[in-house]
């Protein structure tokens, strides 16, 4: 039916909390929306270092609440909303999913985490193995974290550093995607395992031979389309019980 409300993904772009604009992710998000037949709201949150944590995080959460409140006007089913993002955007999505659980403001149906940045220590094996020469470097990621977390207390806040959460029980079902040659590979895997350990339905997939940013590299690799299709299919699978 033409007027039937659609599910929605509230999306937070990557860029180390410092870089990028909505235009940078428009093409892959258009592709994802068409593949999944759901609405995507892409969020222009404020950037560090001028606007460090919690400002970008608060922008993202407040936008999610705005989407819920205005769902009818937007043509969105308010009971079929999820969050997602890539890299630093996936960090924001993971934090937002935790706050949604803690506050009870909204029952998110999914969280889509594409090579998420969840551990500010940058000390995993993949950070050492792929520190240079694979796009995103360890040094760059350390710098990005320093721009975003400007208070020492931020490093103990799970909304800022999701891996330090005492419990993830009750957060939205998760889709976690990683790339083989990415400094964030081990972060994503560790977070998926933490989600599973805490009883959260979690779908995990690592893309072999790929680097950071592969979700948005359709002009370079056919795997981008495959990742987008996989994500669309799995989002719809998580929405299926609702529909």
mmCIF file of C-alpha atoms in Angstrom:
data_model
loop_
_atom_site.group_PDB
_atom_site.id
_atom_site.type_symbol
_atom_site.label_atom_id
_atom_site.label_comp_id
_atom_site.label_asym_id
_atom_site.label_seq_id
_atom_site.Cartn_x
_atom_site.Cartn_y
_atom_site.Cartn_z
ATOM 1 C CA UNK A 1 0.000 0.000 0.000
ATOM 2 C CA UNK A 2 1.306 3.403 -0.997
ATOM 3 C CA UNK A 3 0.536 5.020 2.354
ATOM 4 C CA UNK A 4 1.738 2.187 4.568
ATOM 5 C CA UNK A 5 4.346 3.488 7.044
ATOM 6 C CA UNK A 6 7.833 2.119 6.459
ATOM 7 C CA UNK A 7 10.567 1.020 8.853
ATOM 8 C CA UNK A 8 13.409 3.464 9.411
ATOM 9 C CA UNK A 9 17.151 3.454 9.988
ATOM 10 C CA UNK A 10 18.537 6.512 11.780
ATOM 11 C CA UNK A 11 22.097 6.630 10.454
ATOM 12 C CA UNK A 12 25.253 8.262 11.807
ATOM 13 C CA UNK A 13 28.080 8.706 9.294
ATOM 14 C CA UNK A 14 31.752 7.981 9.921
ATOM 15 C CA UNK A 15 34.740 10.308 9.884
ATOM 16 C CA UNK A 16 36.317 9.997 13.314
ATOM 17 C CA UNK A 17 33.736 12.341 14.903
ATOM 18 C CA UNK A 18 35.659 15.107 13.082
ATOM 19 C CA UNK A 19 35.293 14.697 9.306
ATOM 20 C CA UNK A 20 32.688 14.152 6.573
ATOM 21 C CA UNK A 21 29.215 15.429 5.758
ATOM 22 C CA UNK A 22 25.917 13.905 4.702
ATOM 23 C CA UNK A 23 26.961 14.110 1.045
ATOM 24 C CA UNK A 24 29.813 11.681 1.688
ATOM 25 C CA UNK A 25 27.468 8.828 2.533
ATOM 26 C CA UNK A 26 24.500 9.680 0.302
ATOM 27 C CA UNK A 27 25.246 7.149 -2.459
ATOM 28 C CA UNK A 28 25.646 4.049 -0.257
ATOM 29 C CA UNK A 29 22.647 5.054 1.841
ATOM 30 C CA UNK A 30 20.455 5.525 -1.247
ATOM 31 C CA UNK A 31 21.559 2.077 -2.371
ATOM 32 C CA UNK A 32 20.842 0.588 1.057
ATOM 33 C CA UNK A 33 17.408 2.227 1.264
ATOM 34 C CA UNK A 34 16.442 0.930 -2.169
ATOM 35 C CA UNK A 35 17.675 -2.572 -1.389
ATOM 36 C CA UNK A 36 15.884 -2.699 1.945
ATOM 37 C CA UNK A 37 12.783 -0.657 1.143
ATOM 38 C CA UNK A 38 13.053 1.301 4.364
ATOM 39 C CA UNK A 39 13.544 4.992 5.126
ATOM 40 C CA UNK A 40 16.978 6.266 6.158
ATOM 41 C CA UNK A 41 17.408 9.437 8.199
ATOM 42 C CA UNK A 42 21.055 10.566 7.951
ATOM 43 C CA UNK A 43 22.134 12.766 10.851
ATOM 44 C CA UNK A 44 24.337 15.882 10.544
ATOM 45 C CA UNK A 45 25.677 15.817 14.081
ATOM 46 C CA UNK A 46 28.131 18.459 15.336
ATOM 47 C CA UNK A 47 31.815 17.589 15.103
ATOM 48 C CA UNK A 48 34.828 17.439 17.371
ATOM 49 C CA UNK A 49 37.164 18.960 18.388
ATOM 50 C CA UNK A 50 34.976 22.056 18.681
ATOM 51 C CA UNK A 51 32.095 19.850 19.814
ATOM 52 C CA UNK A 52 33.503 16.858 21.737
ATOM 53 C CA UNK A 53 31.590 14.134 23.561
ATOM 54 C CA UNK A 54 28.799 14.265 24.592
ATOM 55 C CA UNK A 55 27.654 16.822 22.001
ATOM 56 C CA UNK A 56 27.718 14.606 18.864
ATOM 57 C CA UNK A 57 26.208 11.755 20.874
ATOM 58 C CA UNK A 58 23.437 13.985 22.222
ATOM 59 C CA UNK A 59 22.703 15.253 18.701
ATOM 60 C CA UNK A 60 22.269 11.671 17.526
ATOM 61 C CA UNK A 61 20.024 10.652 20.399
ATOM 62 C CA UNK A 62 17.891 13.767 20.122
ATOM 63 C CA UNK A 63 17.472 13.164 16.390
ATOM 64 C CA UNK A 64 16.315 9.617 17.112
ATOM 65 C CA UNK A 65 13.720 10.996 19.519
ATOM 66 C CA UNK A 66 12.645 13.550 16.908
ATOM 67 C CA UNK A 67 12.176 10.801 14.342
ATOM 68 C CA UNK A 68 10.019 8.831 16.762
ATOM 69 C CA UNK A 69 7.913 11.893 17.620
ATOM 70 C CA UNK A 70 7.454 12.835 13.960
ATOM 71 C CA UNK A 71 7.091 9.331 12.573
ATOM 72 C CA UNK A 72 3.599 9.883 11.178
ATOM 73 C CA UNK A 73 4.663 12.983 9.238
ATOM 74 C CA UNK A 74 7.754 11.181 7.937
ATOM 75 C CA UNK A 75 5.828 8.114 6.817
ATOM 76 C CA UNK A 76 7.658 5.958 9.361
ATOM 77 C CA UNK A 77 6.329 3.123 11.496
ATOM 78 C CA UNK A 78 7.258 4.260 15.038
ATOM 79 C CA UNK A 79 7.465 0.618 16.143
ATOM 80 C CA UNK A 80 10.033 -0.292 13.457
ATOM 81 C CA UNK A 81 12.977 2.050 14.027
ATOM 82 C CA UNK A 82 16.647 1.140 14.345
ATOM 83 C CA UNK A 83 20.001 2.897 14.399
ATOM 84 C CA UNK A 84 23.259 2.359 12.572
ATOM 85 C CA UNK A 85 26.479 3.821 11.298
ATOM 86 C CA UNK A 86 29.995 3.094 10.165
ATOM 87 C CA UNK A 87 33.215 3.479 12.138
ATOM 88 C CA UNK A 88 32.776 6.448 14.505
ATOM 89 C CA UNK A 89 29.139 6.530 13.423
ATOM 90 C CA UNK A 90 28.782 2.929 14.572
ATOM 91 C CA UNK A 91 30.270 4.037 17.889
ATOM 92 C CA UNK A 92 27.506 6.615 18.144
ATOM 93 C CA UNK A 93 24.883 4.026 17.186
ATOM 94 C CA UNK A 94 26.103 1.595 19.846
ATOM 95 C CA UNK A 95 25.979 4.316 22.484
ATOM 96 C CA UNK A 96 22.534 5.452 21.369
ATOM 97 C CA UNK A 97 21.281 1.860 21.553
ATOM 98 C CA UNK A 98 22.499 1.664 25.156
ATOM 99 C CA UNK A 99 20.837 4.929 26.115
ATOM 100 C CA UNK A 100 17.591 3.802 24.465
ATOM 101 C CA UNK A 101 17.676 0.706 26.671
ATOM 102 C CA UNK A 102 18.573 2.664 29.800
ATOM 103 C CA UNK A 103 15.957 5.379 29.318
ATOM 104 C CA UNK A 104 13.120 3.274 27.942
ATOM 105 C CA UNK A 105 12.371 6.119 25.521
ATOM 106 C CA UNK A 106 12.155 3.836 22.487
ATOM 107 C CA UNK A 107 12.197 0.129 21.720
ATOM 108 C CA UNK A 108 14.788 -0.059 18.951
ATOM 109 C CA UNK A 109 14.397 -2.996 16.602
ATOM 110 C CA UNK A 110 18.044 -3.195 15.536
ATOM 111 C CA UNK A 111 21.488 -1.603 15.612
ATOM 112 C CA UNK A 112 23.629 -1.877 12.477
ATOM 113 C CA UNK A 113 27.311 -1.477 13.333
ATOM 114 C CA UNK A 114 29.677 -1.283 10.363
ATOM 115 C CA UNK A 115 33.307 -1.661 11.475
ATOM 116 C CA UNK A 116 32.533 0.004 14.811
ATOM 117 C CA UNK A 117 35.054 1.998 16.857
ATOM 118 C CA UNK A 118 34.296 0.842 20.384
ATOM 119 C CA UNK A 119 37.632 0.770 22.258
ATOM 120 C CA UNK A 120 39.737 3.905 22.648
ATOM 121 C CA UNK A 121 42.850 1.984 23.679
ATOM 122 C CA UNK A 122 43.706 1.140 20.034
ATOM 123 C CA UNK A 123 45.721 -1.782 21.386
ATOM 124 C CA UNK A 124 44.220 -4.881 19.758
ATOM 125 C CA UNK A 125 46.155 -7.209 17.457
ATOM 126 C CA UNK A 126 44.523 -5.693 14.369
ATOM 127 C CA UNK A 127 45.644 -2.218 15.438
ATOM 128 C CA UNK A 128 49.198 -3.541 15.508
ATOM 129 C CA UNK A 129 49.022 -5.696 12.364
ATOM 130 C CA UNK A 130 47.316 -3.092 10.171
ATOM 131 C CA UNK A 131 48.695 0.051 11.797
ATOM 132 C CA UNK A 132 49.857 1.487 8.466
ATOM 133 C CA UNK A 133 49.232 0.889 4.788
ATOM 134 C CA UNK A 134 45.566 -0.114 4.845
ATOM 135 C CA UNK A 135 43.778 3.233 4.744
ATOM 136 C CA UNK A 136 42.793 4.089 8.301
ATOM 137 C CA UNK A 137 45.934 4.032 10.456
ATOM 138 C CA UNK A 138 46.433 3.424 14.141
ATOM 139 C CA UNK A 139 47.933 6.888 14.577
ATOM 140 C CA UNK A 140 44.926 8.522 12.895
ATOM 141 C CA UNK A 141 42.481 6.575 15.033
ATOM 142 C CA UNK A 142 44.322 7.589 18.196
ATOM 143 C CA UNK A 143 44.105 11.211 17.070
ATOM 144 C CA UNK A 144 40.379 10.928 16.326
ATOM 145 C CA UNK A 145 39.674 9.501 19.772
ATOM 146 C CA UNK A 146 41.655 12.348 21.365
ATOM 147 C CA UNK A 147 39.496 14.925 19.577
ATOM 148 C CA UNK A 148 36.264 13.251 20.674
ATOM 149 C CA UNK A 149 37.120 12.368 24.282
ATOM 150 C CA UNK A 150 38.512 15.512 25.873
ATOM 151 C CA UNK A 151 37.849 14.588 29.511
ATOM 152 C CA UNK A 152 39.493 11.628 31.216
ATOM 153 C CA UNK A 153 36.123 10.596 32.637
ATOM 154 C CA UNK A 154 34.783 10.124 29.096
ATOM 155 C CA UNK A 155 36.922 7.005 28.731
ATOM 156 C CA UNK A 156 34.861 5.273 31.408
ATOM 157 C CA UNK A 157 31.518 6.256 29.887
ATOM 158 C CA UNK A 158 29.992 3.388 27.857
ATOM 159 C CA UNK A 159 28.036 5.837 25.708
ATOM 160 C CA UNK A 160 31.422 7.119 24.518
ATOM 161 C CA UNK A 161 33.449 3.892 24.716
ATOM 162 C CA UNK A 162 30.934 1.058 24.275
ATOM 163 C CA UNK A 163 33.342 -1.789 25.081
ATOM 164 C CA UNK A 164 33.552 -0.631 28.737
ATOM 165 C CA UNK A 165 29.829 -1.224 29.305
ATOM 166 C CA UNK A 166 29.224 -3.394 32.367
ATOM 167 C CA UNK A 167 26.318 -5.075 30.617
ATOM 168 C CA UNK A 168 24.770 -4.958 27.157
ATOM 169 C CA UNK A 169 21.793 -7.085 28.133
ATOM 170 C CA UNK A 170 18.590 -5.630 26.723
ATOM 171 C CA UNK A 171 20.044 -3.517 23.926
ATOM 172 C CA UNK A 172 18.638 -3.855 20.416
ATOM 173 C CA UNK A 173 19.572 -6.879 18.276
ATOM 174 C CA UNK A 174 22.811 -6.167 16.451
ATOM 175 C CA UNK A 175 24.330 -6.597 13.018
ATOM 176 C CA UNK A 176 28.113 -6.199 13.198
ATOM 177 C CA UNK A 177 30.192 -5.968 10.015
ATOM 178 C CA UNK A 178 33.987 -5.899 9.905
ATOM 179 C CA UNK A 179 36.728 -5.837 7.262
ATOM 180 C CA UNK A 180 39.719 -8.193 7.281
ATOM 181 C CA UNK A 181 42.424 -5.538 6.819
ATOM 182 C CA UNK A 182 41.062 -2.879 9.157
ATOM 183 C CA UNK A 183 42.535 -1.634 12.412
ATOM 184 C CA UNK A 184 38.989 -1.878 13.810
ATOM 185 C CA UNK A 185 38.594 -5.582 12.963
ATOM 186 C CA UNK A 186 39.229 -6.858 16.480
ATOM 187 C CA UNK A 187 37.134 -4.086 18.050
ATOM 188 C CA UNK A 188 34.121 -5.168 16.019
ATOM 189 C CA UNK A 189 34.613 -8.849 16.766
ATOM 190 C CA UNK A 190 35.115 -8.232 20.484
ATOM 191 C CA UNK A 191 31.969 -6.115 20.666
ATOM 192 C CA UNK A 192 29.931 -8.744 18.824
ATOM 193 C CA UNK A 193 31.162 -11.360 21.299
ATOM 194 C CA UNK A 194 30.303 -9.095 24.246
ATOM 195 C CA UNK A 195 26.805 -8.609 22.843
ATOM 196 C CA UNK A 196 26.345 -12.364 22.434
ATOM 197 C CA UNK A 197 27.689 -13.089 25.916
ATOM 198 C CA UNK A 198 25.111 -10.688 27.335
ATOM 199 C CA UNK A 199 22.276 -12.431 25.496
ATOM 200 C CA UNK A 200 21.772 -9.985 22.633
ATOM 201 C CA UNK A 201 20.838 -11.479 19.269
ATOM 202 C CA UNK A 202 23.893 -10.663 17.158
ATOM 203 C CA UNK A 203 24.683 -11.267 13.493
ATOM 204 C CA UNK A 204 28.378 -10.973 12.674
ATOM 205 C CA UNK A 205 30.151 -10.995 9.329
ATOM 206 C CA UNK A 206 33.764 -10.270 8.417
ATOM 207 C CA UNK A 207 34.492 -9.349 4.789
ATOM 208 C CA UNK A 208 37.696 -11.023 3.688
ATOM 209 C CA UNK A 209 40.180 -8.999 1.681
ATOM 210 C CA UNK A 210 38.497 -5.710 2.537
ATOM 211 C CA UNK A 211 39.717 -2.511 4.188
ATOM 212 C CA UNK A 212 38.117 0.196 6.295
ATOM 213 C CA UNK A 213 35.481 2.082 4.309
ATOM 214 C CA UNK A 214 34.443 -0.841 2.104
ATOM 215 C CA UNK A 215 30.731 -0.176 2.720
ATOM 216 C CA UNK A 216 31.060 3.051 0.710
ATOM 217 C CA UNK A 217 33.510 1.990 -2.021
ATOM 218 C CA UNK A 218 31.127 0.795 -4.736
ATOM 219 C CA UNK A 219 33.218 2.503 -7.442
ATOM 220 C CA UNK A 220 36.216 0.408 -6.390
ATOM 221 C CA UNK A 221 34.968 -2.969 -5.188
ATOM 222 C CA UNK A 222 31.843 -5.051 -5.914
ATOM 223 C CA UNK A 223 31.877 -6.082 -2.264
ATOM 224 C CA UNK A 224 30.293 -2.728 -1.386
ATOM 225 C CA UNK A 225 27.069 -3.751 -3.104
ATOM 226 C CA UNK A 226 27.267 -7.147 -1.406
ATOM 227 C CA UNK A 227 27.703 -5.540 2.001
ATOM 228 C CA UNK A 228 24.779 -3.211 1.381
ATOM 229 C CA UNK A 229 22.579 -6.111 0.266
ATOM 230 C CA UNK A 230 23.576 -8.214 3.268
ATOM 231 C CA UNK A 231 22.821 -5.332 5.621
ATOM 232 C CA UNK A 232 19.452 -4.639 3.979
ATOM 233 C CA UNK A 233 18.494 -8.313 4.181
ATOM 234 C CA UNK A 234 19.516 -8.694 7.815
ATOM 235 C CA UNK A 235 17.772 -5.498 8.883
ATOM 236 C CA UNK A 236 14.609 -6.808 7.279
ATOM 237 C CA UNK A 237 15.079 -10.180 8.969
ATOM 238 C CA UNK A 238 15.191 -8.439 12.347
ATOM 239 C CA UNK A 239 12.117 -6.423 11.424
ATOM 240 C CA UNK A 240 10.202 -9.508 10.226
ATOM 241 C CA UNK A 241 8.716 -10.473 13.627
ATOM 242 C CA UNK A 242 7.242 -6.969 13.840
ATOM 243 C CA UNK A 243 5.714 -7.076 10.343
#
